[in-house]
């Protein structure tokens, strides 16, 4: 790992959100954390100095400002290095959670003169630089904070605890063993004949490739489970798109009227459906129109459809299909889609066969009878989506799931390097060719956990973290 130097500054920030709450936490980390805390802390008996108390203890007292006026009653946690989140001396001031109170306590700490405001993600970055966690676990911390559902939470917790790190570390150790064997045979060919070892190498490389490919194959499902399925509702004006959105959300978020063209722009909501996270976008009704404002809405609907993971085409089954429906059907090509024959509570004139005969682009797309007004067909829609995206289940037990694009790209690079090793073996190439590509695979896997990572990449990763973490 190219990053070695510890940052010797003492830093502080609000470790909880700056919003009214019961408790707010100001975190101080670094070599002067205890000295800084003593500048602003007064014990209830007026004698206790935090620099002299045992590690991992909590103390009651007050925080005072520069004028010695009391800002708040607090509980102060003292944790000495290395058994802390950052592996540095750390103090956490637990004050009341008012925005003004937290700001004044933080200002008092920063006024010491030898404490600076932490940058976004700097506490976690220090944990990484100080060797407490690897880079994959550091990134999982942010995933844990941003988890939108139980499955994303479970996977993030697993990676924070080192599941990916352990898998990558074990594979790198095996690759390194083979590299060492090759190098030894090149240095001493009289006593080490690598030719007898090629079969074992080929078996190992094949196993590593399968393991890496399995991880890469989890990425799409992992991304959808953690980030949410980008879902776009399409249909003609007055087909029931906004009614569907309101049904999914469980409240009246979109305006619903009998007037065609009520929705002029896109509206996106995050919802939970049977354990899935859907990022649902309601769009303007797609039709030929002379209204310039409505034309903009129709174009935005088409653009949203192109970027979607899932299209829900809601068809007004109480009126015949027309050319507008045919245009909408073109948008389904190459997409995960479900067609909902809406208004099944009314007398319908459109059946599944009518949809199938409209265009071949609807071949294989599930068609469900539905009523957004009464909610009928909702459970079947849930089941269809679970089968479509997660093969009928959303539980991976203890399996490692890749949700990070950086990790996925590096795994693909490692897989490509191992594929070249297999080609070299089949082509009867010399051992030094094996060594070069094995080392590239070793380095690519190392970048995932931060063993081969430069300063710029680490800075870029941690800059995306929230303040105070």
Coordinates of C-alpha atoms in Angstrom, one line a residue:
X1 CA 0.0 0.0 0.0
X2 CA 1.5 3.3 -1.1
X3 CA -0.1 5.4 1.7
X4 CA 1.9 5.2 4.9
X5 CA 2.0 8.5 6.7
X6 CA -0.5 9.2 9.5
X7 CA -2.0 12.6 9.6
X8 CA -0.9 14.1 12.9
X9 CA -3.6 16.8 13.1
X10 CA -6.3 16.5 15.7
X11 CA -9.7 16.8 14.1
X12 CA -13.3 17.3 15.2
X13 CA -16.8 17.2 13.7
X14 CA -20.4 16.5 14.5
X15 CA -20.8 12.8 14.2
X16 CA -24.6 13.0 14.2
X17 CA -26.8 14.9 11.8
X18 CA -27.2 18.6 12.3
X19 CA -30.9 18.4 12.9
X20 CA -33.0 18.6 16.1
X21 CA -32.8 15.3 18.0
X22 CA -32.5 13.9 21.5
X23 CA -28.7 13.5 21.4
X24 CA -25.9 15.0 19.4
X25 CA -22.3 13.7 19.3
X26 CA -19.1 15.8 18.7
X27 CA -16.2 13.5 17.9
X28 CA -12.6 14.5 18.4
X29 CA -9.7 12.3 17.1
X30 CA -6.0 12.7 17.1
X31 CA -2.9 13.0 19.4
X32 CA -4.3 16.1 21.2
X33 CA -8.0 14.9 21.5
X34 CA -7.8 14.6 25.3
X35 CA -6.0 17.9 25.8
X36 CA -8.6 19.6 23.6
X37 CA -11.5 18.0 25.5
X38 CA -10.0 19.2 28.8
X39 CA -10.0 22.8 27.5
X40 CA -13.8 22.8 27.3
X41 CA -14.9 20.1 29.8
X42 CA -15.7 20.7 33.4
X43 CA -16.4 17.7 35.6
X44 CA -19.3 17.8 38.0
X45 CA -16.9 18.0 40.9
X46 CA -14.6 20.4 39.2
X47 CA -11.4 18.2 39.6
X48 CA -11.4 15.4 37.0
X49 CA -9.1 15.8 34.0
X50 CA -9.9 13.6 31.1
X51 CA -6.2 13.1 30.3
X52 CA -5.8 11.2 33.5
X53 CA -8.9 9.0 33.3
X54 CA -8.9 5.3 32.2
X55 CA -9.7 4.4 28.6
X56 CA -13.3 3.5 27.6
X57 CA -14.9 5.4 30.4
X58 CA -17.8 7.9 30.4
X59 CA -17.9 11.1 32.5
X60 CA -20.6 13.6 33.4
X61 CA -20.0 17.3 33.3
X62 CA -20.5 20.5 31.3
X63 CA -19.0 22.1 28.3
X64 CA -17.9 25.7 28.6
X65 CA -17.1 28.3 26.0
X66 CA -14.2 30.8 25.9
X67 CA -16.0 33.0 28.3
X68 CA -16.3 30.0 30.7
X69 CA -20.1 30.2 30.3
X70 CA -21.8 26.8 30.4
X71 CA -23.0 25.7 26.9
X72 CA -24.6 22.3 27.8
X73 CA -24.6 19.4 30.3
X74 CA -22.8 16.4 28.6
X75 CA -21.6 12.9 28.9
X76 CA -18.0 12.5 27.6
X77 CA -16.6 9.2 26.3
X78 CA -12.8 8.8 26.5
X79 CA -11.2 6.1 24.3
X80 CA -7.5 5.8 24.0
X81 CA -5.6 4.4 21.0
X82 CA -5.4 1.9 19.5
X83 CA -8.8 0.5 20.4
X84 CA -10.9 3.2 18.8
X85 CA -12.6 3.7 15.4
X86 CA -9.7 5.7 14.0
X87 CA -7.0 3.8 16.1
X88 CA -6.2 7.2 17.6
X89 CA -7.1 8.8 20.9
X90 CA -10.8 9.7 20.6
X91 CA -13.2 11.7 22.7
X92 CA -16.9 11.8 22.0
X93 CA -19.0 14.6 23.6
X94 CA -22.6 13.5 24.0
X95 CA -24.7 16.7 24.2
X96 CA -28.3 17.6 23.6
X97 CA -29.2 17.3 20.0
X98 CA -30.2 20.9 19.2
X99 CA -28.6 22.4 16.1
X100 CA -27.4 25.5 18.0
X101 CA -26.1 23.5 21.0
X102 CA -24.1 21.1 18.7
X103 CA -22.7 24.0 16.8
X104 CA -21.6 25.9 19.9
X105 CA -20.0 22.8 21.4
X106 CA -18.1 22.2 18.2
X107 CA -17.0 25.8 18.0
X108 CA -15.7 25.6 21.6
X109 CA -13.6 22.6 20.6
X110 CA -12.3 24.2 17.5
X111 CA -11.4 27.4 19.3
X112 CA -8.6 25.5 21.2
X113 CA -6.4 26.5 18.3
X114 CA -4.8 23.1 17.7
X115 CA -8.0 21.3 16.5
X116 CA -9.3 21.6 13.0
X117 CA -12.6 20.7 11.4
X118 CA -12.6 17.2 9.9
X119 CA -13.1 16.8 6.2
X120 CA -15.9 14.5 4.9
X121 CA -15.0 10.9 5.6
X122 CA -11.8 11.8 7.4
X123 CA -12.5 9.7 10.5
X124 CA -13.0 6.6 8.4
X125 CA -10.0 7.5 6.2
X126 CA -7.8 7.6 9.3
X127 CA -9.2 4.2 10.3
X128 CA -8.0 3.0 6.9
X129 CA -4.6 4.8 7.0
X130 CA -3.9 3.5 10.5
X131 CA -4.5 0.0 9.4
X132 CA -7.6 -0.7 11.4
X133 CA -9.8 -1.5 8.4
X134 CA -9.1 -2.2 4.7
X135 CA -10.5 -0.1 1.8
X136 CA -13.4 -2.5 1.1
X137 CA -14.6 -2.2 4.7
X138 CA -14.2 1.6 4.6
X139 CA -16.4 1.8 1.5
X140 CA -18.9 -0.6 3.2
X141 CA -19.2 1.9 6.0
X142 CA -20.7 4.4 3.6
X143 CA -22.9 1.7 2.0
X144 CA -24.2 0.9 5.5
X145 CA -25.1 4.5 6.2
X146 CA -26.9 4.8 2.8
X147 CA -28.6 1.3 3.0
X148 CA -32.2 1.6 1.8
X149 CA -33.5 -1.9 2.7
X150 CA -32.8 -4.9 4.8
X151 CA -30.8 -6.7 2.1
X152 CA -28.5 -3.7 1.5
X153 CA -28.1 -3.4 5.2
X154 CA -27.2 -7.1 5.7
X155 CA -24.7 -7.0 2.8
X156 CA -23.0 -3.8 4.1
X157 CA -22.7 -5.2 7.6
X158 CA -21.2 -8.4 6.2
X159 CA -18.6 -6.4 4.3
X160 CA -17.9 -4.1 7.2
X161 CA -17.1 -7.2 9.2
X162 CA -14.6 -8.3 6.4
X163 CA -16.4 -10.9 4.3
X164 CA -15.1 -9.5 1.0
X165 CA -11.7 -8.7 2.5
X166 CA -11.3 -12.3 3.7
X167 CA -12.2 -13.7 0.3
X168 CA -9.9 -11.4 -1.6
X169 CA -7.0 -11.9 0.8
X170 CA -7.3 -15.7 0.6
X171 CA -7.2 -15.6 -3.2
X172 CA -4.3 -13.2 -3.3
X173 CA -2.3 -15.5 -1.0
X174 CA -2.9 -18.4 -3.3
X175 CA -1.9 -16.4 -6.4
X176 CA 1.2 -15.2 -4.6
X177 CA 2.2 -18.8 -3.8
X178 CA 2.1 -19.7 -7.5
X179 CA 4.0 -16.5 -8.5
X180 CA 6.7 -17.4 -5.9
X181 CA 6.9 -21.0 -7.3
X182 CA 7.3 -19.7 -10.8
X183 CA 10.0 -17.2 -9.8
X184 CA 11.9 -19.9 -7.9
X185 CA 11.9 -22.2 -10.9
X186 CA 13.1 -19.4 -13.1
X187 CA 16.0 -18.7 -10.7
X188 CA 16.9 -22.3 -10.2
X189 CA 15.8 -24.4 -13.2
X190 CA 18.2 -27.2 -12.4
X191 CA 16.5 -28.1 -9.2
X192 CA 12.9 -26.8 -9.8
X193 CA 11.2 -28.1 -13.0
X194 CA 8.0 -26.0 -13.3
X195 CA 6.7 -28.2 -16.2
X196 CA 5.5 -30.8 -13.7
X197 CA 3.6 -28.1 -11.8
X198 CA 1.6 -26.6 -14.8
X199 CA -1.4 -28.9 -14.3
X200 CA -1.8 -27.7 -10.7
X201 CA -1.5 -24.1 -11.8
X202 CA -4.1 -24.6 -14.6
X203 CA -6.5 -26.1 -12.0
X204 CA -5.9 -23.2 -9.6
X205 CA -6.4 -20.5 -12.3
X206 CA -9.6 -22.1 -13.4
X207 CA -10.9 -22.1 -9.9
X208 CA -9.9 -18.5 -9.3
X209 CA -11.6 -17.4 -12.5
X210 CA -14.9 -19.2 -11.5
X211 CA -14.8 -17.6 -8.1
X212 CA -14.2 -14.1 -9.5
X213 CA -16.8 -14.6 -12.2
X214 CA -19.4 -15.6 -9.6
X215 CA -18.6 -12.3 -7.7
X216 CA -18.9 -10.3 -10.8
X217 CA -22.2 -12.0 -11.7
X218 CA -23.7 -10.8 -8.3
X219 CA -23.1 -7.2 -9.2
X220 CA -26.2 -6.5 -11.2
X221 CA -28.5 -8.0 -8.6
X222 CA -26.5 -6.4 -5.8
X223 CA -26.8 -3.0 -7.3
X224 CA -30.5 -3.3 -7.8
X225 CA -31.0 -4.6 -4.3
X226 CA -28.8 -1.9 -2.7
X227 CA -29.5 1.2 -4.8
X228 CA -33.0 0.3 -5.9
X229 CA -34.7 -0.7 -9.2
X230 CA -35.1 2.4 -11.4
X231 CA -38.7 2.0 -12.4
X232 CA -40.6 4.1 -14.9
X233 CA -44.4 4.1 -15.4
X234 CA -45.4 4.6 -19.0
X235 CA -48.7 5.0 -20.7
X236 CA -51.1 7.2 -22.5
X237 CA -52.7 10.2 -20.8
X238 CA -55.4 9.1 -18.3
X239 CA -54.4 5.5 -18.4
X240 CA -53.9 5.4 -14.6
X241 CA -50.2 6.1 -14.2
X242 CA -50.5 8.5 -11.3
X243 CA -53.1 6.3 -9.7
X244 CA -50.5 3.5 -9.9
X245 CA -47.8 5.7 -8.3
X246 CA -50.2 6.6 -5.5
X247 CA -51.0 3.0 -4.9
X248 CA -47.3 2.0 -4.7
X249 CA -46.5 4.9 -2.4
X250 CA -49.5 4.4 -0.2
X251 CA -50.6 8.1 -0.3
X252 CA -51.8 10.8 -2.7
X253 CA -48.4 11.9 -4.1
X254 CA -49.5 12.5 -7.7
X255 CA -52.5 14.6 -8.9
X256 CA -55.2 12.3 -10.3
X257 CA -58.0 13.8 -12.5
X258 CA -60.2 12.7 -15.4
X259 CA -58.5 15.4 -17.5
X260 CA -56.0 13.8 -19.9
X261 CA -52.5 15.3 -19.7
X262 CA -52.6 16.3 -16.0
X263 CA -49.1 15.1 -15.4
X264 CA -46.7 17.3 -17.3
X265 CA -43.3 16.4 -15.7
X266 CA -41.6 13.4 -14.1
X267 CA -42.2 12.7 -10.4
X268 CA -39.9 10.1 -8.6
X269 CA -40.6 8.3 -5.3
X270 CA -38.7 5.7 -3.4
X271 CA -40.9 2.8 -2.2
X272 CA -40.4 -0.6 -0.6
X273 CA -42.2 -3.5 -2.2
X274 CA -41.9 -7.0 -0.7
X275 CA -38.3 -6.2 0.4
X276 CA -37.4 -4.6 -2.9
X277 CA -36.5 -0.9 -3.3
X278 CA -38.1 0.7 -6.3
X279 CA -37.2 4.2 -7.5
X280 CA -40.5 4.9 -9.2
X281 CA -40.9 7.7 -11.7
X282 CA -44.3 8.8 -12.9
X283 CA -44.2 10.4 -16.4
X284 CA -46.3 12.5 -18.7
X285 CA -48.7 10.5 -20.9
X286 CA -47.1 9.6 -24.2
X287 CA -49.2 10.8 -27.2
X288 CA -48.9 13.1 -30.2
X289 CA -49.7 16.6 -29.1
X290 CA -49.4 20.2 -30.3
X291 CA -49.0 21.5 -26.7
X292 CA -45.3 22.6 -26.4
X293 CA -45.2 22.0 -22.6
X294 CA -46.8 18.6 -23.0
X295 CA -44.3 17.8 -25.7
X296 CA -41.4 18.4 -23.3
X297 CA -43.0 16.1 -20.8
X298 CA -43.4 13.4 -23.4
X299 CA -39.8 13.7 -24.4
X300 CA -38.7 13.5 -20.7
X301 CA -40.8 10.3 -20.4
X302 CA -39.0 8.7 -23.3
X303 CA -35.6 9.7 -21.9
X304 CA -36.5 8.3 -18.5
X305 CA -37.6 5.0 -20.2
X306 CA -34.2 4.7 -21.8
X307 CA -32.4 4.8 -18.4
X308 CA -34.8 2.6 -16.5
X309 CA -34.1 -0.9 -15.1
X310 CA -37.9 -1.6 -15.3
X311 CA -40.8 -0.3 -17.3
X312 CA -44.3 -0.6 -16.1
X313 CA -46.6 0.0 -19.1
X314 CA -50.1 0.8 -17.8
X315 CA -52.7 0.3 -20.5
X316 CA -56.3 1.6 -20.2
X317 CA -58.1 -1.6 -20.9
X318 CA -61.4 0.2 -21.1
X319 CA -60.6 1.8 -24.5
X320 CA -59.2 0.3 -27.7
X321 CA -55.4 0.4 -28.4
X322 CA -54.2 3.0 -30.9
X323 CA -51.0 4.3 -32.5
X324 CA -49.9 5.9 -29.3
X325 CA -49.8 2.4 -27.7
X326 CA -47.8 1.1 -30.5
X327 CA -45.2 3.9 -30.0
X328 CA -45.0 3.1 -26.3
X329 CA -44.5 -0.6 -27.1
X330 CA -41.4 0.3 -29.0
X331 CA -39.8 1.5 -25.8
X332 CA -40.0 -2.0 -24.2
X333 CA -37.4 -3.4 -26.5
X334 CA -34.4 -4.8 -24.6
X335 CA -36.0 -3.8 -21.2
X336 CA -37.3 -5.6 -18.2
X337 CA -41.0 -4.7 -18.4
X338 CA -44.5 -5.6 -17.1
X339 CA -47.7 -4.6 -18.9
X340 CA -50.6 -3.8 -16.7
X341 CA -54.1 -4.0 -18.2
X342 CA -55.6 -1.3 -15.9
X343 CA -59.2 -0.6 -15.0
X344 CA -60.1 -4.3 -14.8
X345 CA -62.9 -3.1 -12.4
X346 CA -64.6 -1.6 -15.5
X347 CA -65.9 -3.2 -18.7
X348 CA -62.7 -3.9 -20.7
X349 CA -62.1 -4.1 -24.4
X350 CA -58.4 -4.9 -24.4
X351 CA -57.0 -8.4 -23.7
X352 CA -53.6 -9.9 -23.6
X353 CA -53.9 -11.2 -27.2
X354 CA -54.5 -7.6 -28.4
X355 CA -51.2 -6.5 -26.8
X356 CA -49.4 -9.5 -28.3
X357 CA -50.7 -8.7 -31.8
X358 CA -49.8 -5.1 -31.5
X359 CA -46.1 -5.7 -31.9
X360 CA -43.6 -8.5 -31.4
X361 CA -41.6 -6.3 -29.0
X362 CA -44.2 -7.4 -26.4
X363 CA -43.2 -11.0 -26.8
X364 CA -42.2 -12.5 -23.4
X365 CA -43.3 -9.5 -21.5
X366 CA -45.7 -10.4 -18.6
X367 CA -49.2 -9.0 -19.0
X368 CA -51.3 -8.7 -15.8
X369 CA -54.9 -7.8 -15.2
X370 CA -54.8 -4.8 -12.8
X371 CA -56.9 -2.1 -11.1
X372 CA -55.0 0.8 -9.7
X373 CA -58.3 2.1 -8.3
X374 CA -59.1 -1.1 -6.3
X375 CA -55.5 -2.5 -5.9
X376 CA -56.4 -5.8 -7.5
X377 CA -53.4 -7.5 -9.2
X378 CA -50.9 -5.9 -6.8
X379 CA -49.7 -9.1 -5.2
X380 CA -49.2 -10.7 -8.6
X381 CA -47.1 -7.6 -9.6
X382 CA -44.9 -8.1 -6.5
X383 CA -44.4 -11.8 -7.3
X384 CA -43.6 -11.0 -11.0
X385 CA -41.0 -8.4 -10.1
X386 CA -39.3 -10.7 -7.5
X387 CA -39.1 -13.5 -10.1
X388 CA -37.8 -11.1 -12.8
X389 CA -35.0 -9.5 -10.8
X390 CA -34.2 -11.9 -7.9
X391 CA -35.3 -15.3 -9.2
X392 CA -38.1 -15.5 -6.7
X393 CA -36.1 -14.8 -3.6
X394 CA -34.2 -11.9 -1.9
X395 CA -32.0 -13.8 0.5
X396 CA -28.4 -14.5 -0.1
X397 CA -27.6 -16.1 3.3
X398 CA -23.9 -15.3 4.0
X399 CA -22.9 -15.0 0.3
X400 CA -20.7 -12.0 -0.6
X401 CA -22.6 -9.7 -3.0
X402 CA -20.7 -7.0 -5.0
X403 CA -22.5 -3.7 -5.0
X404 CA -19.5 -1.4 -5.7
X405 CA -18.7 -0.5 -9.4
X406 CA -15.0 0.0 -8.5
X407 CA -14.9 -3.5 -7.0
X408 CA -16.7 -5.0 -10.1
X409 CA -14.3 -3.3 -12.5
X410 CA -11.2 -4.6 -10.7
X411 CA -12.6 -8.1 -10.5
X412 CA -13.2 -8.1 -14.2
X413 CA -9.6 -6.9 -14.7
X414 CA -8.3 -9.7 -12.5
X415 CA -10.5 -12.2 -14.4
X416 CA -9.0 -10.9 -17.7
X417 CA -5.5 -11.4 -16.4
X418 CA -6.2 -15.0 -15.3
X419 CA -7.8 -15.7 -18.7
X420 CA -4.5 -14.6 -20.3
X421 CA -2.6 -17.1 -18.0
X422 CA -4.9 -19.9 -19.3
X423 CA -4.2 -18.9 -22.9
X424 CA -0.5 -18.9 -22.2
X425 CA -0.6 -22.3 -20.7
X426 CA -2.6 -23.7 -23.6
X427 CA -0.2 -22.0 -26.0
X428 CA 2.8 -23.6 -24.4
X429 CA 4.3 -20.2 -23.4
X430 CA 7.2 -19.9 -20.9
X431 CA 6.7 -19.4 -17.2
X432 CA 7.6 -15.7 -17.2
X433 CA 4.4 -15.0 -19.2
X434 CA 2.4 -16.7 -16.4
X435 CA 4.1 -14.6 -13.8
X436 CA 3.4 -11.3 -15.4
X437 CA -0.4 -11.9 -15.8
X438 CA -0.7 -13.5 -12.4
X439 CA 0.9 -10.4 -10.8
X440 CA -1.5 -8.2 -12.6
X441 CA -4.4 -10.2 -11.2
X442 CA -2.8 -10.0 -7.8
X443 CA -2.5 -6.2 -8.0
X444 CA -6.1 -5.7 -9.3
X445 CA -7.4 -7.7 -6.3
X446 CA -5.1 -5.7 -4.0
X447 CA -6.7 -2.5 -5.2
X448 CA -10.1 -3.7 -3.9
X449 CA -8.9 -3.9 -0.4
X450 CA -6.4 -1.0 -0.6
X451 CA -3.2 -2.9 -0.8
X452 CA -2.2 -1.4 -4.1
X453 CA -3.9 2.0 -3.9
X454 CA -2.5 5.4 -4.4
X455 CA -3.2 8.7 -2.5
X456 CA -5.4 10.2 -5.3
X457 CA -7.8 7.2 -5.3
X458 CA -8.1 7.1 -1.5
X459 CA -8.8 10.8 -1.4
X460 CA -11.5 10.5 -4.1
X461 CA -13.2 7.6 -2.3
X462 CA -13.4 9.3 1.1
X463 CA -14.4 12.6 -0.3
X464 CA -17.8 11.0 -1.0
X465 CA -18.4 10.3 2.7
X466 CA -20.7 12.4 4.9
X467 CA -19.2 14.9 7.3
X468 CA -18.5 13.4 10.7
X469 CA -17.8 9.9 9.4

